[in-house]
């Protein structure tokens, strides 16, 4: 056996507890993770082979593969065909942000929604382009202000395609529908969406609502949602002050 | 057999091709996905049971579980113990953003880095707090401007803990090191990091570099990186004009 192979096998720590409620592949994933985190398998190094892991922990190749696949999904290792599995250095390219903090605003107990406007209007050329309709076609224009306790914290405006088969229901004007969109409880017939985050500045009106200086840095979250016929049906965006949300992410083994 | 069970089994489409290079569990995942996307299994509906899927597609329970686990990982379904697997409505809470567009700036052919400053300075109270050192301790202060062709597009400033055992190498001043951080090619001994995105405005100096009005909306990407002893070693941030990057994400079955 070549020297470096023996060394790798020798270095493996821990064991699989067959009486644990945790499946063996989860236990192995955690064992490998903690050895990566401890620096024992530094970035760029090769993990022990499938055969070595099977032998050391007395488990099946399938179990090893499931563990490795989980580590790949988490961006911690990469497998190169025929060469083995390597520990990935941390990289900004593998960072993933979620909208948790944004979503949490609407989950808070004191959250409520005030409807500012609900009108049938003619689509602007820009709205028509997003919604794949003709400029001048009638759309529903909705503007809402979301409060936490007594303070407005989030502005939302949305333009909806008018569908004679699917009249706007009361629900769509209420906080419940908006909460559903955030938390996945709505049954609105939306199939998929595109979302984008960018930096903007508070308009005169937004600044007035939020009682902040006009032009303050703000986050804009734009959305375009599609129905099950793959037609765009809702285009709009949320605006809030930059200090209200921070998009956080972690990278590497925490 | 109860009526609704028979109906579910009857509705299942497609079959598994055993001669395909694609593993059966990937094929089943795609079959289920396309039936979710077509609206056949609308949000909130229950997928056929494991037993039904095994029987219909002539596959093992393990294969079915792997497919379902992949759909869970993708946020498309949820399993409730003892009740079955349900199609999740799209929700902003499950949206994941990546830094792809940000990272791509440095990957472009014309990307280069100009070092604006590299100094040993005394840590400010804020830097000391982030880096877990005492205010006044010596740190390395680095400021860089990243160009695309001849245009400055990204500003980066970073404060590094002085480690007598790990002197600052030439590499850390070069584009290669910064590229490595983005793309995962660096071997700098960094174990993990925290990253945050927020909206800001271009300072007078930043606006001058980017030839944009001072106060223009901008994105700030802050980072704090740790070494393998879990000590913070690098704190800093990138700033770029809001029109330079847009953080995009998709939700639901595309």
Coordinates of C-alpha atoms in Angstrom, one line a residue, chain B residues 63-178:
Chain B
X63 CA -34.8 4.8 -5.4
X64 CA -38.1 6.5 -4.7
X65 CA -36.7 8.0 -1.4
X66 CA -33.7 9.4 -3.2
X67 CA -35.9 11.1 -5.8
X68 CA -38.1 12.6 -3.1
X69 CA -35.1 13.7 -1.1
X70 CA -33.8 15.6 -4.2
X71 CA -37.2 17.3 -4.6
X72 CA -37.1 18.2 -0.8
X73 CA -33.6 19.7 -1.3
X74 CA -34.9 21.8 -4.2
X75 CA -37.8 23.1 -2.0
X76 CA -40.4 21.6 -4.3
X77 CA -42.1 19.2 -1.9
X78 CA -42.3 18.6 1.9
X79 CA -42.8 15.3 3.7
X80 CA -45.0 15.2 6.7
X81 CA -44.4 12.1 8.8
X82 CA -47.2 9.6 8.3
X83 CA -49.2 11.9 6.0
X84 CA -47.2 11.8 2.8
X85 CA -45.3 14.1 0.5
X86 CA -47.0 17.4 -0.5
X87 CA -46.2 19.9 -3.3
X88 CA -45.0 23.2 -1.8
X89 CA -46.5 26.4 -3.1
X90 CA -43.8 28.9 -4.2
X91 CA -42.6 31.0 -1.4
X92 CA -40.2 33.9 -1.1
X93 CA -38.9 32.3 2.0
X94 CA -37.4 29.5 -0.1
X95 CA -35.6 31.8 -2.6
X96 CA -31.8 31.5 -2.7
X97 CA -29.6 34.2 -4.2
X98 CA -26.0 33.5 -5.3
X99 CA -23.2 36.0 -5.9
X100 CA -22.7 34.7 -9.5
X101 CA -22.9 38.1 -11.1
X102 CA -20.7 39.7 -8.6
X103 CA -18.1 36.9 -8.9
X104 CA -18.3 37.1 -12.7
X105 CA -16.8 40.6 -12.7
X106 CA -13.4 39.2 -11.6
X107 CA -13.6 36.3 -14.0
X108 CA -13.8 38.5 -17.0
X109 CA -10.8 38.6 -19.3
X110 CA -10.2 42.3 -18.9
X111 CA -10.2 42.3 -15.1
X112 CA -7.3 43.8 -13.3
X113 CA -6.6 45.0 -9.8
X114 CA -4.8 48.3 -8.8
X115 CA -3.5 48.4 -5.2
X116 CA -4.4 51.8 -3.8
X117 CA -2.9 51.3 -0.3
X118 CA -1.1 48.7 1.7
X119 CA -0.1 49.8 5.2
X120 CA 0.4 48.6 8.7
X121 CA -2.0 50.7 10.9
X122 CA -3.5 50.7 14.3
X123 CA -6.9 49.0 14.5
X124 CA -9.8 51.2 15.0
X125 CA -12.3 50.2 17.7
X126 CA -14.7 49.0 15.0
X127 CA -12.0 46.9 13.2
X128 CA -10.7 45.6 16.6
X129 CA -14.3 44.4 17.5
X130 CA -14.7 42.6 14.2
X131 CA -11.2 41.0 14.4
X132 CA -11.3 40.1 18.1
X133 CA -8.2 42.1 18.9
X134 CA -7.5 45.2 21.0
X135 CA -8.0 48.7 19.6
X136 CA -4.6 50.0 18.6
X137 CA -3.2 46.6 17.8
X138 CA -1.4 46.7 14.5
X139 CA -3.3 45.4 11.4
X140 CA -2.7 45.5 7.7
X141 CA -4.9 47.8 5.8
X142 CA -5.4 47.1 2.1
X143 CA -7.4 49.1 -0.4
X144 CA -7.9 47.9 -4.0
X145 CA -9.7 49.1 -7.1
X146 CA -10.9 46.4 -9.6
X147 CA -11.0 47.4 -13.2
X148 CA -12.8 45.9 -16.2
X149 CA -10.7 46.9 -19.1
X150 CA -10.0 50.6 -18.3
X151 CA -13.0 51.2 -16.1
X152 CA -12.9 50.9 -12.3
X153 CA -16.0 48.9 -11.3
X154 CA -15.4 47.6 -7.8
X155 CA -13.7 49.0 -4.7
X156 CA -12.4 46.7 -2.0
X157 CA -11.0 47.5 1.4
X158 CA -9.8 44.9 3.8
X159 CA -8.2 44.9 7.3
X160 CA -6.1 41.8 8.1
X161 CA -4.8 40.6 11.5
X162 CA -1.0 40.6 11.6
X163 CA 0.2 37.2 12.2
X164 CA 4.0 36.9 12.8
X165 CA 3.8 33.2 11.9
X166 CA 2.0 34.0 8.6
X167 CA 3.6 37.1 7.0
X168 CA 1.7 38.9 4.3
X169 CA 2.9 37.4 1.1
X170 CA 3.2 39.2 -2.2
X171 CA 0.2 37.1 -3.4
X172 CA -2.2 38.9 -1.2
X173 CA -1.7 42.1 -3.0
X174 CA -2.3 40.7 -6.4
X175 CA -5.3 40.0 -8.5
X176 CA -4.7 36.3 -8.3
X177 CA -5.4 36.2 -4.6
X178 CA -8.6 38.2 -5.0

